[in-house]
């Protein structure tokens, strides 16, 4: 069943229509604002210069702000694998949530149900690989935290709407906080690169490692986000590259 979508167009998009073949990703965001009406107003305000294709309200209602064949302004400075500036290649979905800087709350069940329906619809219509359903923190790890560790990536992966590992979480949790040796550290960072994470522009190597590790943990090891790679993280990263 497709979600019921209402129109609430934003003027914030590039006027030149893009080819449907160029749409390769779906990027999930949260608004990071306490008031839903304020978030929607910002996404439709020409002064803000931000927007998204879809907006999911607390009650699960879905609004279409920008037609998918036009480039909305949601990703900003971003990269994944060999691509940069992912606005060009993606559909952006904003979900109402106060975010980490306010009172980061669980996403409502109605929001999750609507997200599931919308993703299913978009993946089929635009032939998008479920591995290319990403969080804003995946593509901009040095700037963004959204949608964060409370977003149900694992639940969506059961329907092939996102990527998740197929490991026994109770077993791999025993490997948590067990340090990596030097070679394992290098291999973990190589795995992140193969998954799609790119090094950020900062020259400080330790800062880069911590930032990318936090982004990875927010996505694939949501029980502990400490920025320190360990055996559990390494095992998960290896597993993700198997399929």
PDB file of N, CA and C in Angstrom, residues 65-142:
ATOM      1  N   UNK A  65       7.218  18.139  -0.743  1.00  0.00           N
ATOM      2  CA  UNK A  65       7.655  19.526  -0.804  1.00  0.00           C
ATOM      3  C   UNK A  65       8.293  19.877  -2.148  1.00  0.00           C
ATOM      4  N   UNK A  66       9.028  18.935  -2.707  1.00  0.00           N
ATOM      5  CA  UNK A  66       9.695  19.149  -3.991  1.00  0.00           C
ATOM      6  C   UNK A  66       9.472  17.907  -4.856  1.00  0.00           C
ATOM      7  N   UNK A  67       9.061  18.058  -6.111  1.00  0.00           N
ATOM      8  CA  UNK A  67       8.912  16.896  -6.987  1.00  0.00           C
ATOM      9  C   UNK A  67      10.239  16.150  -7.114  1.00  0.00           C
ATOM     10  N   UNK A  68      10.231  14.825  -7.026  1.00  0.00           N
ATOM     11  CA  UNK A  68      11.485  14.055  -7.027  1.00  0.00           C
ATOM     12  C   UNK A  68      12.398  14.279  -8.226  1.00  0.00           C
ATOM     13  N   UNK A  69      11.851  14.682  -9.377  1.00  0.00           N
ATOM     14  CA  UNK A  69      12.705  14.889 -10.547  1.00  0.00           C
ATOM     15  C   UNK A  69      13.428  16.231 -10.521  1.00  0.00           C
ATOM     16  N   UNK A  70      13.245  16.974  -9.441  1.00  0.00           N
ATOM     17  CA  UNK A  70      13.989  18.215  -9.254  1.00  0.00           C
ATOM     18  C   UNK A  70      14.908  18.068  -8.036  1.00  0.00           C
ATOM     19  N   UNK A  71      16.011  18.757  -8.072  1.00  0.00           N
ATOM     20  CA  UNK A  71      17.027  18.658  -7.015  1.00  0.00           C
ATOM     21  C   UNK A  71      16.667  19.552  -5.836  1.00  0.00           C
ATOM     22  N   UNK A  72      16.342  18.915  -4.710  1.00  0.00           N
ATOM     23  CA  UNK A  72      16.064  19.658  -3.474  1.00  0.00           C
ATOM     24  C   UNK A  72      17.379  19.922  -2.742  1.00  0.00           C
ATOM     25  N   UNK A  73      17.348  20.857  -1.797  1.00  0.00           N
ATOM     26  CA  UNK A  73      18.568  21.280  -1.101  1.00  0.00           C
ATOM     27  C   UNK A  73      18.594  20.705   0.310  1.00  0.00           C
ATOM     28  N   UNK A  74      18.979  19.449   0.420  1.00  0.00           N
ATOM     29  CA  UNK A  74      18.913  18.770   1.714  1.00  0.00           C
ATOM     30  C   UNK A  74      20.237  18.176   2.185  1.00  0.00           C
ATOM     31  N   UNK A  75      21.106  17.795   1.277  1.00  0.00           N
ATOM     32  CA  UNK A  75      22.321  17.072   1.651  1.00  0.00           C
ATOM     33  C   UNK A  75      23.500  17.983   1.982  1.00  0.00           C
ATOM     34  N   UNK A  76      23.604  19.117   1.312  1.00  0.00           N
ATOM     35  CA  UNK A  76      24.743  20.004   1.540  1.00  0.00           C
ATOM     36  C   UNK A  76      26.043  19.354   1.111  1.00  0.00           C
ATOM     37  N   UNK A  77      27.133  19.758   1.740  1.00  0.00           N
ATOM     38  CA  UNK A  77      28.436  19.166   1.449  1.00  0.00           C
ATOM     39  C   UNK A  77      28.400  17.708   1.876  1.00  0.00           C
ATOM     40  N   UNK A  78      28.575  16.806   0.926  1.00  0.00           N
ATOM     41  CA  UNK A  78      28.357  15.394   1.214  1.00  0.00           C
ATOM     42  C   UNK A  78      29.102  14.516   0.216  1.00  0.00           C
ATOM     43  N   UNK A  79      29.311  13.259   0.587  1.00  0.00           N
ATOM     44  CA  UNK A  79      29.957  12.312  -0.319  1.00  0.00           C
ATOM     45  C   UNK A  79      29.643  10.885   0.117  1.00  0.00           C
ATOM     46  N   UNK A  80      29.670   9.986  -0.845  1.00  0.00           N
ATOM     47  CA  UNK A  80      29.496   8.554  -0.586  1.00  0.00           C
ATOM     48  C   UNK A  80      30.153   7.808  -1.729  1.00  0.00           C
ATOM     49  N   UNK A  81      31.070   6.936  -1.375  1.00  0.00           N
ATOM     50  CA  UNK A  81      31.859   6.214  -2.358  1.00  0.00           C
ATOM     51  C   UNK A  81      32.528   7.200  -3.317  1.00  0.00           C
ATOM     52  N   UNK A  82      32.249   7.121  -4.611  1.00  0.00           N
ATOM     53  CA  UNK A  82      32.956   7.983  -5.570  1.00  0.00           C
ATOM     54  C   UNK A  82      32.156   9.219  -5.954  1.00  0.00           C
ATOM     55  N   UNK A  83      31.074   9.501  -5.232  1.00  0.00           N
ATOM     56  CA  UNK A  83      30.221  10.638  -5.571  1.00  0.00           C
ATOM     57  C   UNK A  83      30.272  11.726  -4.498  1.00  0.00           C
ATOM     58  N   UNK A  84      30.181  12.973  -4.957  1.00  0.00           N
ATOM     59  CA  UNK A  84      30.124  14.123  -4.054  1.00  0.00           C
ATOM     60  C   UNK A  84      28.872  14.940  -4.372  1.00  0.00           C
ATOM     61  N   UNK A  85      28.514  15.817  -3.440  1.00  0.00           N
ATOM     62  CA  UNK A  85      27.340  16.682  -3.617  1.00  0.00           C
ATOM     63  C   UNK A  85      26.108  15.846  -3.968  1.00  0.00           C
ATOM     64  N   UNK A  86      25.649  15.078  -2.983  1.00  0.00           N
ATOM     65  CA  UNK A  86      24.619  14.082  -3.245  1.00  0.00           C
ATOM     66  C   UNK A  86      23.231  14.650  -3.509  1.00  0.00           C
ATOM     67  N   UNK A  87      23.048  15.949  -3.369  1.00  0.00           N
ATOM     68  CA  UNK A  87      21.778  16.536  -3.795  1.00  0.00           C
ATOM     69  C   UNK A  87      21.441  16.131  -5.231  1.00  0.00           C
ATOM     70  N   UNK A  88      22.464  16.058  -6.054  1.00  0.00           N
ATOM     71  CA  UNK A  88      22.278  15.771  -7.481  1.00  0.00           C
ATOM     72  C   UNK A  88      21.690  14.382  -7.725  1.00  0.00           C
ATOM     73  N   UNK A  89      21.968  13.456  -6.805  1.00  0.00           N
ATOM     74  CA  UNK A  89      21.660  12.055  -7.053  1.00  0.00           C
ATOM     75  C   UNK A  89      20.644  11.456  -6.081  1.00  0.00           C
ATOM     76  N   UNK A  90      20.013  12.296  -5.272  1.00  0.00           N
ATOM     77  CA  UNK A  90      19.232  11.727  -4.175  1.00  0.00           C
ATOM     78  C   UNK A  90      17.860  12.343  -3.992  1.00  0.00           C
ATOM     79  N   UNK A  91      17.036  11.602  -3.278  1.00  0.00           N
ATOM     80  CA  UNK A  91      15.751  12.072  -2.773  1.00  0.00           C
ATOM     81  C   UNK A  91      15.906  12.239  -1.266  1.00  0.00           C
ATOM     82  N   UNK A  92      15.511  13.388  -0.754  1.00  0.00           N
ATOM     83  CA  UNK A  92      15.654  13.674   0.674  1.00  0.00           C
ATOM     84  C   UNK A  92      14.325  13.558   1.412  1.00  0.00           C
ATOM     85  N   UNK A  93      14.365  12.868   2.552  1.00  0.00           N
ATOM     86  CA  UNK A  93      13.176  12.721   3.396  1.00  0.00           C
ATOM     87  C   UNK A  93      13.468  13.323   4.767  1.00  0.00           C
ATOM     88  N   UNK A  94      12.731  14.340   5.141  1.00  0.00           N
ATOM     89  CA  UNK A  94      12.840  14.963   6.465  1.00  0.00           C
ATOM     90  C   UNK A  94      11.754  14.384   7.377  1.00  0.00           C
ATOM     91  N   UNK A  95      12.158  13.934   8.558  1.00  0.00           N
ATOM     92  CA  UNK A  95      11.217  13.391   9.532  1.00  0.00           C
ATOM     93  C   UNK A  95      11.227  14.293  10.757  1.00  0.00           C
ATOM     94  N   UNK A  96      10.078  14.709  11.197  1.00  0.00           N
ATOM     95  CA  UNK A  96      10.009  15.590  12.361  1.00  0.00           C
ATOM     96  C   UNK A  96      10.560  14.897  13.613  1.00  0.00           C
ATOM     97  N   UNK A  97      11.577  15.498  14.193  1.00  0.00           N
ATOM     98  CA  UNK A  97      12.182  15.025  15.438  1.00  0.00           C
ATOM     99  C   UNK A  97      13.036  16.151  15.983  1.00  0.00           C
ATOM    100  N   UNK A  98      13.005  16.348  17.294  1.00  0.00           N
ATOM    101  CA  UNK A  98      13.713  17.478  17.907  1.00  0.00           C
ATOM    102  C   UNK A  98      15.222  17.402  17.724  1.00  0.00           C
ATOM    103  N   UNK A  99      15.762  16.195  17.644  1.00  0.00           N
ATOM    104  CA  UNK A  99      17.182  16.038  17.371  1.00  0.00           C
ATOM    105  C   UNK A  99      18.077  16.118  18.597  1.00  0.00           C
ATOM    106  N   UNK A 100      19.343  15.793  18.400  1.00  0.00           N
ATOM    107  CA  UNK A 100      20.320  15.695  19.490  1.00  0.00           C
ATOM    108  C   UNK A 100      20.534  17.001  20.243  1.00  0.00           C
ATOM    109  N   UNK A 101      20.399  18.122  19.556  1.00  0.00           N
ATOM    110  CA  UNK A 101      20.658  19.408  20.202  1.00  0.00           C
ATOM    111  C   UNK A 101      19.466  19.905  21.022  1.00  0.00           C
ATOM    112  N   UNK A 102      18.363  19.198  20.941  1.00  0.00           N
ATOM    113  CA  UNK A 102      17.175  19.562  21.710  1.00  0.00           C
ATOM    114  C   UNK A 102      16.776  18.403  22.625  1.00  0.00           C
ATOM    115  N   UNK A 103      15.677  17.766  22.350  1.00  0.00           N
ATOM    116  CA  UNK A 103      15.224  16.661  23.200  1.00  0.00           C
ATOM    117  C   UNK A 103      15.011  15.443  22.322  1.00  0.00           C
ATOM    118  N   UNK A 104      16.106  14.880  21.818  1.00  0.00           N
ATOM    119  CA  UNK A 104      16.055  13.777  20.856  1.00  0.00           C
ATOM    120  C   UNK A 104      15.152  12.658  21.348  1.00  0.00           C
ATOM    121  N   UNK A 105      14.039  12.478  20.656  1.00  0.00           N
ATOM    122  CA  UNK A 105      13.046  11.511  21.090  1.00  0.00           C
ATOM    123  C   UNK A 105      12.935  10.355  20.094  1.00  0.00           C
ATOM    124  N   UNK A 106      12.247   9.301  20.504  1.00  0.00           N
ATOM    125  CA  UNK A 106      11.984   8.197  19.597  1.00  0.00           C
ATOM    126  C   UNK A 106      11.076   8.660  18.469  1.00  0.00           C
ATOM    127  N   UNK A 107      11.277   8.109  17.304  1.00  0.00           N
ATOM    128  CA  UNK A 107      10.371   8.374  16.197  1.00  0.00           C
ATOM    129  C   UNK A 107       9.050   7.672  16.488  1.00  0.00           C
ATOM    130  N   UNK A 108       7.946   8.322  16.163  1.00  0.00           N
ATOM    131  CA  UNK A 108       6.643   7.735  16.465  1.00  0.00           C
ATOM    132  C   UNK A 108       6.388   6.528  15.561  1.00  0.00           C
ATOM    133  N   UNK A 109       5.553   5.619  16.039  1.00  0.00           N
ATOM    134  CA  UNK A 109       5.222   4.441  15.249  1.00  0.00           C
ATOM    135  C   UNK A 109       4.567   4.830  13.921  1.00  0.00           C
ATOM    136  N   UNK A 110       3.759   5.877  13.956  1.00  0.00           N
ATOM    137  CA  UNK A 110       3.115   6.338  12.728  1.00  0.00           C
ATOM    138  C   UNK A 110       4.147   6.864  11.742  1.00  0.00           C
ATOM    139  N   UNK A 111       5.186   7.521  12.252  1.00  0.00           N
ATOM    140  CA  UNK A 111       6.256   7.993  11.371  1.00  0.00           C
ATOM    141  C   UNK A 111       7.004   6.821  10.740  1.00  0.00           C
ATOM    142  N   UNK A 112       7.259   5.801  11.538  1.00  0.00           N
ATOM    143  CA  UNK A 112       7.996   4.634  11.041  1.00  0.00           C
ATOM    144  C   UNK A 112       7.188   3.904   9.974  1.00  0.00           C
ATOM    145  N   UNK A 113       5.895   3.756  10.213  1.00  0.00           N
ATOM    146  CA  UNK A 113       5.031   3.088   9.233  1.00  0.00           C
ATOM    147  C   UNK A 113       5.006   3.874   7.926  1.00  0.00           C
ATOM    148  N   UNK A 114       4.885   5.198   8.029  1.00  0.00           N
ATOM    149  CA  UNK A 114       4.867   6.033   6.820  1.00  0.00           C
ATOM    150  C   UNK A 114       6.214   6.008   6.116  1.00  0.00           C
ATOM    151  N   UNK A 115       7.296   6.012   6.883  1.00  0.00           N
ATOM    152  CA  UNK A 115       8.639   5.937   6.295  1.00  0.00           C
ATOM    153  C   UNK A 115       8.804   4.636   5.526  1.00  0.00           C
ATOM    154  N   UNK A 116       8.348   3.560   6.120  1.00  0.00           N
ATOM    155  CA  UNK A 116       8.424   2.243   5.467  1.00  0.00           C
ATOM    156  C   UNK A 116       7.655   2.250   4.141  1.00  0.00           C
ATOM    157  N   UNK A 117       6.452   2.765   4.142  1.00  0.00           N
ATOM    158  CA  UNK A 117       5.635   2.808   2.925  1.00  0.00           C
ATOM    159  C   UNK A 117       6.265   3.702   1.860  1.00  0.00           C
ATOM    160  N   UNK A 118       6.764   4.855   2.302  1.00  0.00           N
ATOM    161  CA  UNK A 118       7.360   5.799   1.352  1.00  0.00           C
ATOM    162  C   UNK A 118       8.627   5.220   0.732  1.00  0.00           C
ATOM    163  N   UNK A 119       9.469   4.602   1.551  1.00  0.00           N
ATOM    164  CA  UNK A 119      10.694   3.995   1.034  1.00  0.00           C
ATOM    165  C   UNK A 119      10.381   2.887   0.037  1.00  0.00           C
ATOM    166  N   UNK A 120       9.420   2.068   0.363  1.00  0.00           N
ATOM    167  CA  UNK A 120       9.036   0.976  -0.532  1.00  0.00           C
ATOM    168  C   UNK A 120       8.588   1.526  -1.883  1.00  0.00           C
ATOM    169  N   UNK A 121       7.814   2.572  -1.835  1.00  0.00           N
ATOM    170  CA  UNK A 121       7.318   3.230  -3.045  1.00  0.00           C
ATOM    171  C   UNK A 121       8.454   3.821  -3.877  1.00  0.00           C
ATOM    172  N   UNK A 122       9.360   4.556  -3.207  1.00  0.00           N
ATOM    173  CA  UNK A 122      10.444   5.228  -3.925  1.00  0.00           C
ATOM    174  C   UNK A 122      11.472   4.247  -4.466  1.00  0.00           C
ATOM    175  N   UNK A 123      11.801   3.225  -3.693  1.00  0.00           N
ATOM    176  CA  UNK A 123      12.781   2.224  -4.132  1.00  0.00           C
ATOM    177  C   UNK A 123      12.292   1.521  -5.394  1.00  0.00           C
ATOM    178  N   UNK A 124      11.018   1.188  -5.408  1.00  0.00           N
ATOM    179  CA  UNK A 124      10.455   0.517  -6.592  1.00  0.00           C
ATOM    180  C   UNK A 124      10.372   1.467  -7.785  1.00  0.00           C
ATOM    181  N   UNK A 125       9.885   2.653  -7.547  1.00  0.00           N
ATOM    182  CA  UNK A 125       9.666   3.590  -8.655  1.00  0.00           C
ATOM    183  C   UNK A 125      10.963   4.024  -9.308  1.00  0.00           C
ATOM    184  N   UNK A 126      11.999   4.253  -8.505  1.00  0.00           N
ATOM    185  CA  UNK A 126      13.255   4.772  -9.041  1.00  0.00           C
ATOM    186  C   UNK A 126      14.367   3.722  -9.083  1.00  0.00           C
ATOM    187  N   UNK A 127      14.007   2.476  -8.804  1.00  0.00           N
ATOM    188  CA  UNK A 127      14.959   1.364  -8.902  1.00  0.00           C
ATOM    189  C   UNK A 127      16.224   1.637  -8.091  1.00  0.00           C
ATOM    190  N   UNK A 128      16.042   1.962  -6.824  1.00  0.00           N
ATOM    191  CA  UNK A 128      17.152   2.317  -5.934  1.00  0.00           C
ATOM    192  C   UNK A 128      17.595   1.093  -5.137  1.00  0.00           C
ATOM    193  N   UNK A 129      18.876   0.860  -5.092  1.00  0.00           N
ATOM    194  CA  UNK A 129      19.440  -0.229  -4.279  1.00  0.00           C
ATOM    195  C   UNK A 129      19.218   0.082  -2.808  1.00  0.00           C
ATOM    196  N   UNK A 130      18.716  -0.886  -2.039  1.00  0.00           N
ATOM    197  CA  UNK A 130      18.439  -0.633  -0.620  1.00  0.00           C
ATOM    198  C   UNK A 130      19.689  -0.220   0.152  1.00  0.00           C
ATOM    199  N   UNK A 131      20.873  -0.578  -0.340  1.00  0.00           N
ATOM    200  CA  UNK A 131      22.116  -0.158   0.310  1.00  0.00           C
ATOM    201  C   UNK A 131      22.333   1.342   0.174  1.00  0.00           C
ATOM    202  N   UNK A 132      21.629   1.950  -0.765  1.00  0.00           N
ATOM    203  CA  UNK A 132      21.776   3.386  -1.001  1.00  0.00           C
ATOM    204  C   UNK A 132      20.714   4.209  -0.279  1.00  0.00           C
ATOM    205  N   UNK A 133      20.036   3.603   0.672  1.00  0.00           N
ATOM    206  CA  UNK A 133      19.186   4.358   1.593  1.00  0.00           C
ATOM    207  C   UNK A 133      20.069   4.705   2.785  1.00  0.00           C
ATOM    208  N   UNK A 134      20.422   5.982   2.922  1.00  0.00           N
ATOM    209  CA  UNK A 134      21.458   6.416   3.856  1.00  0.00           C
ATOM    210  C   UNK A 134      20.939   7.484   4.805  1.00  0.00           C
ATOM    211  N   UNK A 135      21.673   7.677   5.886  1.00  0.00           N
ATOM    212  CA  UNK A 135      21.398   8.769   6.797  1.00  0.00           C
ATOM    213  C   UNK A 135      22.253   9.973   6.455  1.00  0.00           C
ATOM    214  N   UNK A 136      21.805  11.145   6.874  1.00  0.00           N
ATOM    215  CA  UNK A 136      22.591  12.357   6.620  1.00  0.00           C
ATOM    216  C   UNK A 136      23.974  12.247   7.263  1.00  0.00           C
ATOM    217  N   UNK A 137      24.046  11.583   8.408  1.00  0.00           N
ATOM    218  CA  UNK A 137      25.331  11.423   9.090  1.00  0.00           C
ATOM    219  C   UNK A 137      26.270  10.483   8.343  1.00  0.00           C
ATOM    220  N   UNK A 138      25.730   9.624   7.476  1.00  0.00           N
ATOM    221  CA  UNK A 138      26.583   8.754   6.666  1.00  0.00           C
ATOM    222  C   UNK A 138      27.331   9.563   5.613  1.00  0.00           C
ATOM    223  N   UNK A 139      26.635  10.503   4.997  1.00  0.00           N
ATOM    224  CA  UNK A 139      27.219  11.232   3.869  1.00  0.00           C
ATOM    225  C   UNK A 139      27.899  12.541   4.287  1.00  0.00           C
ATOM    226  N   UNK A 140      27.614  12.990   5.523  1.00  0.00           N
ATOM    227  CA  UNK A 140      28.241  14.211   6.062  1.00  0.00           C
ATOM    228  C   UNK A 140      28.625  13.979   7.529  1.00  0.00           C
ATOM    229  N   UNK A 141      29.505  13.022   7.789  1.00  0.00           N
ATOM    230  CA  UNK A 141      29.776  12.599   9.168  1.00  0.00           C
ATOM    231  C   UNK A 141      30.407  13.657  10.065  1.00  0.00           C
ATOM    232  N   UNK A 142      31.081  14.639   9.466  1.00  0.00           N
ATOM    233  CA  UNK A 142      31.718  15.674  10.277  1.00  0.00           C
ATOM    234  C   UNK A 142      30.767  16.806  10.618  1.00  0.00           C
TER     235      UNK A 142
END
